[in-house]
Amino acid sequence: LEQKGAILSRGSLDILAFAIIGGCMYMTTRQEIHIAIQLIVTSLAVLYIACYKGLKFFTLQAEATDDKSMVMSKNDALYFPVIASCVLGGLFVLYKFQIFVQELNTFLLIYFAYLGLCGLKEVFASHAKIFDLGNKMNQTLIFNFKLYFDIKFSILDLVGYALSGVAIYYYVITKHWMLNNLLGVAFCIFGLENMYLGKFVYGYIVMIGLFFYDIFWVFCTPAMVTVAKSVDGPIKFLFPKNVETALGNQSDFSMLGLGDIVIPGIFLTICLRYDCFKKIKANGESKLMNALPKTSGSFSKPYFITSFFGFVLGICLTLSSMFWMEKPQPALLYLVPCILIPVGLLALIKGEWKTLWEWNEEEEARKLLTSEETKKEQATQITYSKDI
């Protein structure tokens, strides 16, 4: 009963966060809401949901999942800013000189529609499981195509794809800003739920690299703003500046790139997983590994809380600079130091800097599982000996 209550509590908080996002969007159609309020409310609610979803990593390890495609390596961390620069620069050239723009936008629209379909379906499925709807709708349906191959779907999958398909269809037809933001929320949650840094050092490498990437492409070239405005897809959150815009009668929006949430978010999620790992290791609570993704987690979260408030400070500084200078600002210029410096100082104060820097979440999770399996084997052997 205690675990059931914790699961419902976790799910209720998720639904509350979604309600806050939806309520904020709805209120903009009734009265003008300052851009800063919209941006802060949306980004914090998305981060809250997504970071706890990132605890799924422990469940994957507990199930001995071998898929490491979303776990970052050292080379991934080093080359990430370079690859991002090449992609951004290439898109800027195409849009600047009007090269295959229509074809490019069509391709990107199809690509983002596919990602949105998968992302919305996964978000729906994960929250359905929180309220035990997943178990009730998890009956597998097998479609046989002339014995050549089988396609397996659960009822939950079909419902999720159907609802997501409706949202994608209306987005493609209308390009409504609310549906754009809905897809943006799904992308952020799905991304942070399935992207893992592996090591804190990789987080520092990526964040510092993208710190300079953002500064260069925003301040030194018009590429970032040009691409953000030109790409015909949900790559950014749109915040209406007035009621007429919210109702669709004008097109006057402020923007926040999804990367400005996802990039800091992957660092916040590893902070939360590190706090979780310390709790598991200290108490030997191996069963907590499966429960935590669904619960609010009754454990101390010093690194996550520090990084979360660092994000709040960074986004406030970004907004202040944007309104003061009256021009677009590279959000990572403010977010990166506001997150990395406090977390580093906290590790130094607690005397955990070396541990934090060398911590490998994959290896440590495997060690815990191996230790638990060894204990079970020993307990089985003892019981067997007594029976003999």
Short mmCIF file of C-alpha atoms in Angstrom, two decimals:
data_model
loop_
_atom_site.label_atom_id
_atom_site.label_comp_id
_atom_site.label_asym_id
_atom_site.label_seq_id
_atom_site.Cartn_x
_atom_site.Cartn_y
_atom_site.Cartn_z
CA LEU A 1 0.00 0.00 0.00
CA GLU A 2 2.87 2.36 0.82
CA GLN A 3 4.48 1.73 -2.59
CA LYS A 4 1.11 2.07 -4.34
CA GLY A 5 0.55 5.42 -2.64
CA ALA A 6 4.03 6.60 -3.61
CA ILE A 7 3.42 5.67 -7.24
CA LEU A 8 0.11 7.56 -7.31
CA SER A 9 1.79 10.53 -5.63
CA ARG A 10 4.51 10.57 -8.28
CA GLY A 11 1.92 10.30 -11.05
CA SER A 12 -0.21 13.04 -9.51
CA LEU A 13 2.77 15.39 -9.45
CA ASP A 14 3.44 14.66 -13.12
CA ILE A 15 -0.17 15.37 -14.01
CA LEU A 16 -0.01 18.58 -11.97
CA ALA A 17 3.08 19.68 -13.91
CA PHE A 18 1.30 18.95 -17.22
CA ALA A 19 -1.75 20.85 -15.96
CA ILE A 20 0.43 23.85 -15.13
CA ILE A 21 1.91 23.86 -18.64
CA GLY A 22 -1.52 23.53 -20.25
CA GLY A 23 -3.08 26.08 -17.92
CA CYS A 24 -0.38 28.61 -18.71
CA MET A 25 -0.95 28.19 -22.46
CA TYR A 26 -4.72 28.50 -22.02
CA MET A 27 -4.45 31.66 -19.89
CA THR A 28 -2.51 33.43 -22.65
CA THR A 29 -5.69 33.28 -24.76
CA ARG A 30 -7.62 35.10 -22.03
CA GLN A 31 -5.17 37.73 -20.85
CA GLU A 32 -1.64 38.85 -21.61
CA ILE A 33 0.94 36.96 -19.58
CA HIS A 34 4.50 38.20 -19.46
CA ILE A 35 6.96 36.23 -21.57
CA ALA A 36 9.21 35.64 -18.56
CA ILE A 37 6.40 33.94 -16.62
CA GLN A 38 5.47 31.70 -19.55
CA LEU A 39 9.06 30.71 -20.20
CA ILE A 40 9.99 29.99 -16.59
CA VAL A 41 6.80 28.05 -15.81
CA THR A 42 7.07 25.89 -18.95
CA SER A 43 10.80 25.14 -18.70
CA LEU A 44 10.71 24.27 -14.99
CA ALA A 45 7.62 22.05 -15.33
CA VAL A 46 9.18 20.18 -18.27
CA LEU A 47 12.47 19.73 -16.41
CA TYR A 48 10.70 18.47 -13.31
CA ILE A 49 8.84 15.76 -15.24
CA ALA A 50 11.76 14.79 -17.48
CA CYS A 51 14.45 14.57 -14.81
CA TYR A 52 12.52 12.06 -12.73
CA LYS A 53 11.80 10.08 -15.89
CA GLY A 54 15.58 9.85 -16.27
CA LEU A 55 15.69 7.55 -13.24
CA LYS A 56 14.49 4.89 -15.68
CA PHE A 57 18.22 4.27 -16.21
CA PHE A 58 18.31 2.17 -13.03
CA THR A 59 15.41 0.05 -14.25
CA LEU A 60 17.18 -0.55 -17.56
CA GLN A 61 20.28 -1.71 -15.72
CA ALA A 62 18.20 -3.88 -13.40
CA GLU A 63 16.67 -5.54 -16.46
CA ALA A 64 20.21 -6.06 -17.88
CA THR A 65 19.40 -3.96 -20.92
CA ASP A 66 22.28 -4.00 -23.39
CA ASP A 67 21.15 -1.02 -25.46
CA LYS A 68 23.84 1.64 -24.99
CA SER A 69 23.02 3.75 -28.02
CA MET A 70 21.83 6.66 -25.88
CA VAL A 71 24.70 6.53 -23.37
CA MET A 72 27.30 9.14 -24.21
CA SER A 73 30.95 8.24 -24.72
CA LYS A 74 34.00 10.47 -24.38
CA ASN A 75 34.18 10.97 -28.15
CA ASP A 76 30.49 11.83 -28.26
CA ALA A 77 31.05 14.50 -25.62
CA LEU A 78 34.09 15.94 -27.38
CA TYR A 79 32.59 16.04 -30.86
CA PHE A 80 29.04 17.03 -29.92
CA PRO A 81 29.64 20.82 -30.21
CA VAL A 82 31.56 20.30 -33.47
CA ILE A 83 28.79 18.23 -35.04
CA ALA A 84 26.15 20.68 -33.81
CA SER A 85 28.13 23.55 -35.40
CA CYS A 86 28.38 21.71 -38.72
CA VAL A 87 24.64 21.01 -38.78
CA LEU A 88 23.72 24.57 -37.81
CA GLY A 89 26.17 26.07 -40.29
CA GLY A 90 24.89 23.84 -43.09
CA LEU A 91 21.26 24.74 -42.39
CA PHE A 92 22.16 28.44 -42.27
CA VAL A 93 23.80 28.28 -45.70
CA LEU A 94 20.77 26.50 -47.18
CA TYR A 95 18.30 29.00 -45.73
CA LYS A 96 20.52 32.03 -46.40
CA PHE A 97 20.90 31.29 -50.11
CA GLN A 98 17.47 29.66 -50.50
CA ILE A 99 18.87 26.27 -51.58
CA PHE A 100 16.25 23.50 -51.60
CA VAL A 101 14.36 25.32 -48.85
CA GLN A 102 10.95 23.86 -49.68
CA GLU A 103 12.32 20.32 -49.92
CA LEU A 104 14.31 20.79 -46.72
CA ASN A 105 11.28 22.04 -44.80
CA THR A 106 9.19 19.14 -46.12
CA PHE A 107 11.82 16.64 -45.01
CA LEU A 108 12.17 18.26 -41.58
CA LEU A 109 8.40 18.38 -41.13
CA ILE A 110 8.10 14.65 -41.90
CA TYR A 111 11.06 13.89 -39.64
CA PHE A 112 9.69 15.89 -36.71
CA ALA A 113 6.21 14.47 -37.26
CA TYR A 114 7.66 10.97 -36.91
CA LEU A 115 9.63 11.92 -33.81
CA GLY A 116 6.56 13.62 -32.39
CA LEU A 117 4.44 10.51 -32.98
CA CYS A 118 6.96 8.33 -31.13
CA GLY A 119 7.59 10.88 -28.39
CA LEU A 120 3.95 11.59 -27.61
CA LYS A 121 3.15 7.89 -27.65
CA GLU A 122 5.95 7.13 -25.15
CA VAL A 123 4.90 9.98 -22.86
CA PHE A 124 1.30 8.73 -22.93
CA ALA A 125 2.35 5.13 -22.30
CA SER A 126 4.66 5.96 -19.40
CA HIS A 127 1.98 7.98 -17.62
CA ALA A 128 -0.70 5.39 -18.31
CA LYS A 129 1.48 2.81 -16.56
CA ILE A 130 1.79 5.05 -13.49
CA PHE A 131 -1.96 4.74 -12.90
CA ASP A 132 -2.05 0.98 -13.66
CA LEU A 133 -3.73 1.64 -17.01
CA GLY A 134 -0.65 0.10 -18.62
CA ASN A 135 -1.36 -3.27 -17.02
CA LYS A 136 -5.00 -3.16 -18.04
CA MET A 137 -4.20 -2.19 -21.64
CA ASN A 138 -1.00 -4.19 -22.09
CA GLN A 139 -2.60 -7.11 -23.92
CA THR A 140 -0.43 -7.93 -26.94
CA LEU A 141 -2.00 -8.05 -30.38
CA ILE A 142 -0.14 -9.93 -33.14
CA PHE A 143 -0.76 -9.08 -36.78
CA ASN A 144 0.43 -11.80 -39.18
CA PHE A 145 1.22 -10.83 -42.78
CA LYS A 146 1.11 -14.03 -44.86
CA LEU A 147 3.55 -15.71 -42.50
CA TYR A 148 6.43 -13.50 -43.66
CA PHE A 149 6.64 -11.45 -40.48
CA ASP A 150 4.64 -10.51 -37.42
CA ILE A 151 3.95 -7.07 -35.98
CA LYS A 152 3.27 -6.94 -32.27
CA PHE A 153 1.36 -4.11 -30.63
CA SER A 154 -0.27 -3.76 -27.27
CA ILE A 155 -3.61 -2.03 -26.89
CA LEU A 156 -1.73 0.68 -25.02
CA ASP A 157 0.53 1.19 -28.06
CA LEU A 158 -2.43 1.47 -30.41
CA VAL A 159 -4.24 3.98 -28.20
CA GLY A 160 -1.04 5.99 -27.74
CA TYR A 161 -0.30 6.09 -31.47
CA ALA A 162 -3.91 6.99 -32.28
CA LEU A 163 -4.01 9.94 -29.88
CA SER A 164 -0.55 11.08 -30.93
CA GLY A 165 -1.49 10.77 -34.59
CA VAL A 166 -4.45 13.12 -34.12
CA ALA A 167 -2.19 15.73 -32.48
CA ILE A 168 0.44 15.38 -35.25
CA TYR A 169 -2.19 15.65 -37.99
CA TYR A 170 -3.61 18.90 -36.62
CA TYR A 171 -0.12 20.29 -36.08
CA VAL A 172 0.86 19.61 -39.70
CA ILE A 173 -2.38 21.18 -40.94
CA THR A 174 -2.57 24.21 -38.63
CA LYS A 175 0.99 24.73 -37.25
CA HIS A 176 -0.74 26.00 -34.11
CA TRP A 177 1.69 27.22 -31.47
CA MET A 178 0.02 25.17 -28.69
CA LEU A 179 0.51 21.94 -30.64
CA ASN A 180 4.08 23.07 -31.38
CA ASN A 181 4.69 23.40 -27.64
CA LEU A 182 2.99 20.09 -26.93
CA LEU A 183 5.43 18.38 -29.29
CA GLY A 184 8.28 20.33 -27.71
CA VAL A 185 7.31 19.02 -24.27
CA ALA A 186 7.18 15.46 -25.63
CA PHE A 187 10.61 15.82 -27.29
CA CYS A 188 12.20 17.15 -24.09
CA ILE A 189 10.70 14.45 -21.87
CA PHE A 190 11.46 11.62 -24.30
CA GLY A 191 15.01 12.91 -24.84
CA LEU A 192 15.89 13.35 -21.18
CA GLU A 193 14.29 10.02 -20.32
CA ASN A 194 16.52 8.18 -22.80
CA MET A 195 19.78 10.17 -22.97
CA TYR A 196 22.48 9.33 -20.43
CA LEU A 197 25.81 11.07 -19.91
CA GLY A 198 27.42 8.06 -18.25
CA LYS A 199 29.99 10.21 -16.42
CA PHE A 200 29.94 13.65 -14.84
CA VAL A 201 33.11 14.54 -16.71
CA TYR A 202 31.27 14.07 -20.00
CA GLY A 203 28.59 16.46 -18.76
CA TYR A 204 31.20 19.12 -18.05
CA ILE A 205 32.81 18.59 -21.48
CA VAL A 206 29.50 18.88 -23.34
CA MET A 207 28.24 21.85 -21.34
CA ILE A 208 31.48 23.83 -21.65
CA GLY A 209 31.74 23.04 -25.37
CA LEU A 210 28.17 24.18 -26.01
CA PHE A 211 28.78 27.28 -23.86
CA PHE A 212 31.23 28.54 -26.50
CA TYR A 213 29.09 27.14 -29.33
CA ASP A 214 26.08 29.19 -28.22
CA ILE A 215 28.08 32.38 -27.75
CA PHE A 216 29.67 32.14 -31.21
CA TRP A 217 26.54 31.28 -33.19
CA VAL A 218 24.34 33.88 -31.46
CA PHE A 219 26.70 36.83 -31.00
CA CYS A 220 29.11 36.40 -33.90
CA THR A 221 26.74 35.25 -36.66
CA PRO A 222 23.02 35.50 -37.47
CA ALA A 223 22.90 31.72 -38.00
CA MET A 224 21.15 30.65 -34.79
CA VAL A 225 18.29 33.15 -35.08
CA THR A 226 17.92 32.62 -38.83
CA VAL A 227 17.67 28.84 -38.56
CA ALA A 228 15.35 28.99 -35.54
CA LYS A 229 12.93 31.23 -37.44
CA SER A 230 13.21 29.34 -40.72
CA VAL A 231 12.93 25.69 -39.71
CA ASP A 232 9.37 24.53 -40.22
CA GLY A 233 9.16 22.24 -37.21
CA PRO A 234 8.78 22.12 -33.40
CA ILE A 235 12.43 22.81 -32.53
CA LYS A 236 11.57 25.61 -30.12
CA PHE A 237 8.91 26.69 -27.66
CA LEU A 238 6.74 29.60 -28.79
CA PHE A 239 5.45 32.12 -26.26
CA PRO A 240 2.82 34.63 -27.48
CA LYS A 241 3.48 38.25 -26.57
CA ASN A 242 -0.20 39.21 -26.55
CA VAL A 243 -3.70 37.74 -26.62
CA GLU A 244 -4.15 38.30 -30.36
CA THR A 245 -1.07 36.20 -31.05
CA ALA A 246 -2.27 33.50 -28.67
CA LEU A 247 -5.60 33.38 -30.53
CA GLY A 248 -3.81 33.02 -33.86
CA ASN A 249 -4.64 36.47 -35.25
CA GLN A 250 -1.01 37.66 -35.18
CA SER A 251 2.43 36.08 -35.26
CA ASP A 252 4.41 37.80 -32.54
CA PHE A 253 6.24 35.19 -30.47
CA SER A 254 9.27 34.89 -28.25
CA MET A 255 11.23 31.65 -28.66
CA LEU A 256 13.18 29.25 -26.48
CA GLY A 257 15.12 26.50 -28.24
CA LEU A 258 14.52 22.96 -27.02
CA GLY A 259 18.28 22.58 -26.67
CA ASP A 260 18.28 25.22 -23.93
CA ILE A 261 16.21 22.80 -21.85
CA VAL A 262 17.54 19.43 -23.03
CA ILE A 263 21.27 20.26 -22.73
CA PRO A 264 21.12 21.49 -19.11
CA GLY A 265 18.50 18.82 -18.46
CA ILE A 266 20.82 15.89 -19.20
CA PHE A 267 23.20 17.29 -16.57
CA LEU A 268 20.37 17.74 -14.06
CA THR A 269 19.26 14.14 -14.60
CA ILE A 270 22.72 12.72 -13.88
CA CYS A 271 22.79 14.84 -10.70
CA LEU A 272 19.49 13.26 -9.66
CA ARG A 273 20.73 9.77 -10.51
CA TYR A 274 23.91 10.38 -8.49
CA ASP A 275 21.82 11.42 -5.46
CA CYS A 276 19.69 8.32 -5.99
CA PHE A 277 22.77 6.09 -6.31
CA LYS A 278 24.16 7.40 -3.01
CA LYS A 279 20.90 6.50 -1.28
CA ILE A 280 20.89 3.01 -2.79
CA LYS A 281 24.52 2.37 -1.92
CA ALA A 282 24.22 3.73 1.61
CA ASN A 283 21.18 1.64 2.55
CA GLY A 284 21.64 -1.32 0.23
CA GLU A 285 18.09 -0.84 -1.00
CA SER A 286 18.30 -2.66 -4.31
CA LYS A 287 14.51 -2.76 -4.65
CA LEU A 288 14.54 1.03 -4.68
CA MET A 289 16.08 0.87 -8.15
CA ASN A 290 12.82 -0.33 -9.68
CA ALA A 291 10.56 1.85 -7.54
CA LEU A 292 12.31 5.20 -7.94
CA PRO A 293 11.32 5.91 -11.54
CA LYS A 294 7.69 5.86 -10.41
CA THR A 295 8.01 7.60 -7.08
CA SER A 296 9.03 11.04 -5.90
CA GLY A 297 11.94 9.33 -4.16
CA SER A 298 12.36 9.79 -0.39
CA PHE A 299 16.07 10.50 -0.58
CA SER A 300 18.31 13.53 -0.17
CA LYS A 301 18.93 15.39 -3.45
CA PRO A 302 21.67 17.99 -2.77
CA TYR A 303 23.21 17.88 -6.25
CA PHE A 304 19.90 17.86 -8.10
CA ILE A 305 18.46 20.71 -6.03
CA THR A 306 21.65 22.74 -6.50
CA SER A 307 21.64 22.22 -10.26
CA PHE A 308 17.88 22.88 -10.48
CA PHE A 309 18.16 26.23 -8.72
CA GLY A 310 21.21 26.95 -10.86
CA PHE A 311 18.97 26.50 -13.90
CA VAL A 312 16.39 28.87 -12.39
CA LEU A 313 19.08 31.51 -11.80
CA GLY A 314 20.51 31.04 -15.29
CA ILE A 315 17.16 31.37 -17.04
CA CYS A 316 16.36 34.50 -15.01
CA LEU A 317 19.69 36.04 -16.00
CA THR A 318 19.00 35.15 -19.64
CA LEU A 319 15.63 36.89 -19.55
CA SER A 320 17.04 39.93 -17.74
CA SER A 321 19.78 40.31 -20.33
CA MET A 322 17.34 39.84 -23.20
CA PHE A 323 15.00 42.57 -21.94
CA TRP A 324 17.88 44.89 -21.04
CA MET A 325 19.80 44.53 -24.34
CA GLU A 326 16.62 44.08 -26.40
CA LYS A 327 18.13 41.35 -28.59
CA PRO A 328 18.36 37.53 -28.55
CA GLN A 329 20.65 36.02 -25.95
CA PRO A 330 22.54 32.70 -25.91
CA ALA A 331 20.83 30.98 -22.98
CA LEU A 332 23.74 28.60 -22.38
CA LEU A 333 26.00 31.60 -21.72
CA TYR A 334 24.13 32.02 -18.43
CA LEU A 335 22.86 28.50 -17.78
CA VAL A 336 26.19 26.67 -18.01
CA PRO A 337 28.13 28.59 -15.32
CA CYS A 338 25.04 28.86 -13.10
CA ILE A 339 24.72 25.06 -13.10
CA LEU A 340 28.30 23.78 -13.29
CA ILE A 341 29.93 26.14 -10.77
CA PRO A 342 27.50 25.53 -7.85
CA VAL A 343 27.57 21.76 -8.40
CA GLY A 344 31.37 21.79 -8.46
CA LEU A 345 31.55 23.92 -5.31
CA LEU A 346 29.10 21.62 -3.53
CA ALA A 347 31.24 18.60 -4.43
CA LEU A 348 34.36 20.36 -3.09
CA ILE A 349 32.61 21.35 0.15
CA LYS A 350 31.36 17.79 0.69
CA GLY A 351 34.77 16.36 -0.20
CA GLU A 352 33.28 14.37 -3.10
CA TRP A 353 34.87 16.08 -6.07
CA LYS A 354 37.10 13.13 -7.06
CA THR A 355 34.26 10.64 -6.56
CA LEU A 356 31.89 12.81 -8.58
CA TRP A 357 34.42 13.36 -11.38
CA GLU A 358 35.22 9.65 -11.73
CA TRP A 359 31.70 8.32 -11.16
CA ASN A 360 30.45 6.05 -13.95
CA GLU A 361 26.74 5.40 -13.59
CA GLU A 362 26.73 2.30 -15.80
CA GLU A 363 29.58 0.60 -13.94
CA GLU A 364 28.27 1.50 -10.49
CA ALA A 365 24.75 0.31 -11.31
CA ARG A 366 26.18 -2.99 -12.56
CA LYS A 367 28.25 -3.36 -9.37
CA LEU A 368 25.15 -2.91 -7.23
CA LEU A 369 23.26 -5.49 -9.26
CA THR A 370 26.16 -7.95 -9.14
CA SER A 371 26.40 -7.48 -5.38
CA GLU A 372 22.67 -8.06 -4.97
CA GLU A 373 22.73 -11.17 -7.15
CA THR A 374 25.67 -12.53 -5.12
CA LYS A 375 23.72 -11.99 -1.89
CA LYS A 376 20.72 -13.83 -3.33
CA GLU A 377 22.90 -16.76 -4.43
CA GLN A 378 24.51 -16.95 -1.01
CA ALA A 379 21.13 -16.85 0.71
CA THR A 380 19.89 -19.63 -1.60
CA GLN A 381 22.95 -21.76 -0.84
CA ILE A 382 22.48 -21.28 2.92
CA THR A 383 18.82 -22.26 2.68
CA TYR A 384 19.71 -25.30 0.59
CA SER A 385 22.39 -26.36 3.09
CA LYS A 386 19.91 -26.10 5.95
CA ASP A 387 17.41 -28.22 4.05
CA ILE A 388 20.05 -30.90 3.54
#
